[in-house]
Amino acid sequence: MLFDLAHIWAALIAFAVLSYVILDGFDLGIGILFPLLRNRQDRHLAMNTIAPVWDGNETWLVLGGGGLFAVFPLAYAVVMPALYPLIIVMLLGLIFRGVAFEFVHRTRRMQAFWEWGFAVGSLVAAVAQGLALGALVQGIAVEGRAFAGGTWDWLTPFSALTALALLAGYALLGATWLILKTEGAPQRRALALARPLAPGFVGLIGAVSLATVFVRPEYMERWFGWPMMLVSLGMPLLVLGLVWALWTGLQRGLSARPFLATLGLFILSYIGLGISFFPHIVPPAMTITEAAAPDSSLHFLLVGAVVLIPMILAYTSYSYWVFRGKVRPEDGYH
Amino acid sequence: MDFGQTAVDLARFQFAFTISAHIIFPAFSIGLASFLAVLNALWLWRRDPVYLRLFDYWKTIFAVVFGMGVVSGIVMSYQFGTNWSVFSDKVGPVIGPLMGYEVLSAFFLEAGFLGIMLFGRARVGDRLHMAATAIVALGTLASAFWILSVNSWMQTPAGYSINEVGQFVPEDWWAIVFNPSFPYRLVHMVLAAYLTTAFVVGAVGAWHLLRSPGSRGAAVMFSMAMWMALIVTPLQIYAGDEHGINTLEHQPAKVAAMEGHYEGHPNGGAPLILFGLPDDEAGVVRWKVEIPYLSNLILTHSLTKPLPGLNDFPPEDRPKAALIFWTFRIMVAIGFAMLAVGLWAAWARWKGRLYTDRWLHRAALAMGPSGFLAVLCGWITTEVGRQPFTVYGVLRTTDSVAPLAAEAVGASLLAFIVVYFFVFGSGTFYVLRLMAKRPKDRVDVEEIGPTRSAGITPIAGHPQLGDRIVPGE
């Protein structure tokens, strides 16, 4: 059954994680690029472009984690101990970057410290997420209803590659967001950063896709089985289209196109991962159906989710609309 | 880095540490969000600029506190899985959806409107800004509703069955959400958050009244805080008493530990032990000072009804008394001290000395952190009192922990301790420094700058209006 409660929830959780990746992606990306921005004024300008929305963006991570706990408790109970050091390090990174939004304005003596906290915290969180992604794709050892591997299972050349790819992707999202939200010299700086990042990110997506096939050959079968073949053949065309849009956008210095094209590349990569995973929630063996909570849990939360998620999307969009347009240095939010 | 402890002890300590650090911020931001909504409403209604200045003053503090609450809260949403994965697998089907509702109905609401509340007045206008401010306050209360339902269910589980793989399966959601201890715990905690905020606001007001007598902003906040102390403290003491009676009904062993009653009192007549040193090994309270019959009277409203003691429960089901005997007493003592300050302030107000009674201001200043201490002591009492279970009477703590090496849990615990003390210590310092600044007595147009609405200087031409109060006004 494809449309039972468990699969509807798998789709919703996937949507929450995707929302997190692209929304906090440009947030974290700005932190990653922070040391490469021209000066303190530009750095604070970059922070101000996300100050009103970063908290909402990170709430998707809570929904991803909390949602997994609610509807796939077995997957949550297996994945969290398997990725233990990564989760802890990611959380600590997010603490430093989250408090930095306020702390940089509350102290002069320690301002530089919290700016570095914002940059390093973002970098650390992004790397941890990239390693976690690689570890999941590779698969997690399970015995009975618990994680059965070692503390360092997640650290492999493959997970290092996915971490690098995600880092480049977040940085590109951040740079193209800044192209969208700033003008003049800061925007030119963001363009200069995005130009080398774009081919880097595209190349790394290719490398990860290729390596995935060697890590888990069954992913290959999923891609080239019928009817997935249609998607597999269409996907490269879509990727090419987006790469073209990204490249021309950057060459012509357009405001919105590079950001939207990068978003598109993230969404396609994510769909690709979804195809590789399905029907598993924790590769190589735990399926969506096995990990699902009892129907009464899934049903109870779904009733609220179908009402609340559209509302969330509506008022989150409204909040972005309120703070639309270019951010200027004189709009200092503090 | 296993500190010579077992993984389960370290995991317990890690949860206790991260949740204690976290609860500080919501305990303050729940009350502060409501306070800000009231200040903003008063400004829109009365157009007295003092309310706008106070709104901006506390808004900056709220932003710092809320940020710390968010990041320490993200940690909590992963603590269950990282250190308590077996608990998560078994209990996730019941409490997971409640936490899912907290995210969907509260966290997104707060996050979605916080930006508008903090930075958006000029962009959306007064009415929508007021709506955003009220929605943020509502979001903090919705969050309290769900998370207290979760905690209460762990204390007084209801509405479930257990399936063949040992998972709790929800049978009746109404019974789960509104489990027997939930209404009491919710009321007790929300009032605690309001009192915590009231005493912080009161202390800041008192500090500035002591340093610059006659500051109108300080006077207004001090007056509002003292009204809260007077009205809410008696309600809280009543709610606490009801909560205790509810606990006696559902978790009698916890109450026995709080009271320091090792021996039961089958014929009533249990004394109230005011002070003493409970010795869990020997099962006696040493050096005790007690009031005959009073415990019986408070808990059963009768002198002769039976009260169980810890020895009436199997040894493996008893919580330890040594800690919660004291945390309970500290909480209660703070409650009565709050009542005393509220009454004192009411007396001073009646006599026209509210803004000039320096000893009252000193007392209010000293009581500034008391709400946090009471909240922490209250939570320690109820959580340690739930031991040795995670789901009271059904799932043991030792059967809930993740299959992790003690070294891994110890290392992460150490990292949390170092980072939390540094980051939240710095944040607390910044908050205190913001509080040490006097709320402005003039609307400074230059400084308000371009993010605020141009419509907030209706008293141009009367810059001194409302700046000073006459002592004894």
Tab-separated table of C-alpha atoms in Angstrom, chain B residues 57 203-215 218-219 355-358 361-362 365 432-439 441 468:
chain	number	residue	atom	x	y	z
B	57	TYR	CA	13.075	47.742	26.821
B	203	ALA	CA	13.418	43.401	40.784
B	204	VAL	CA	14.470	45.421	37.733
B	205	GLY	CA	11.909	48.086	38.616
B	206	ALA	CA	13.079	48.101	42.231
B	207	TRP	CA	16.733	48.378	41.194
B	208	HIS	CA	16.060	51.462	39.095
B	209	LEU	CA	13.822	52.988	41.756
B	210	LEU	CA	16.678	52.534	44.224
B	211	ARG	CA	19.240	54.023	41.853
B	212	SER	CA	17.162	56.811	40.350
B	213	PRO	CA	14.081	57.469	42.455
B	214	GLY	CA	11.234	58.919	40.444
B	215	SER	CA	11.976	57.124	37.174
B	218	ALA	CA	10.763	51.835	36.673
B	219	ALA	CA	7.722	52.850	38.727
B	355	TYR	CA	7.645	54.016	44.967
B	356	THR	CA	9.557	55.323	47.984
B	357	ASP	CA	9.798	52.423	50.443
B	358	ARG	CA	13.457	51.547	49.954
B	361	HIS	CA	12.584	47.798	46.887
B	362	ARG	CA	15.550	45.982	48.425
B	365	LEU	CA	15.423	43.104	44.325
B	432	LEU	CA	21.711	41.423	33.368
B	433	ARG	CA	23.594	44.220	31.645
B	434	LEU	CA	20.492	45.118	29.629
B	435	MET	CA	18.493	45.135	32.852
B	436	ALA	CA	21.041	47.394	34.530
B	437	LYS	CA	20.337	50.059	31.903
B	438	ARG	CA	17.616	52.414	32.939
B	439	PRO	CA	14.480	52.361	30.789
B	441	ASP	CA	12.476	58.410	30.188
B	468	ARG	CA	8.721	61.928	35.964
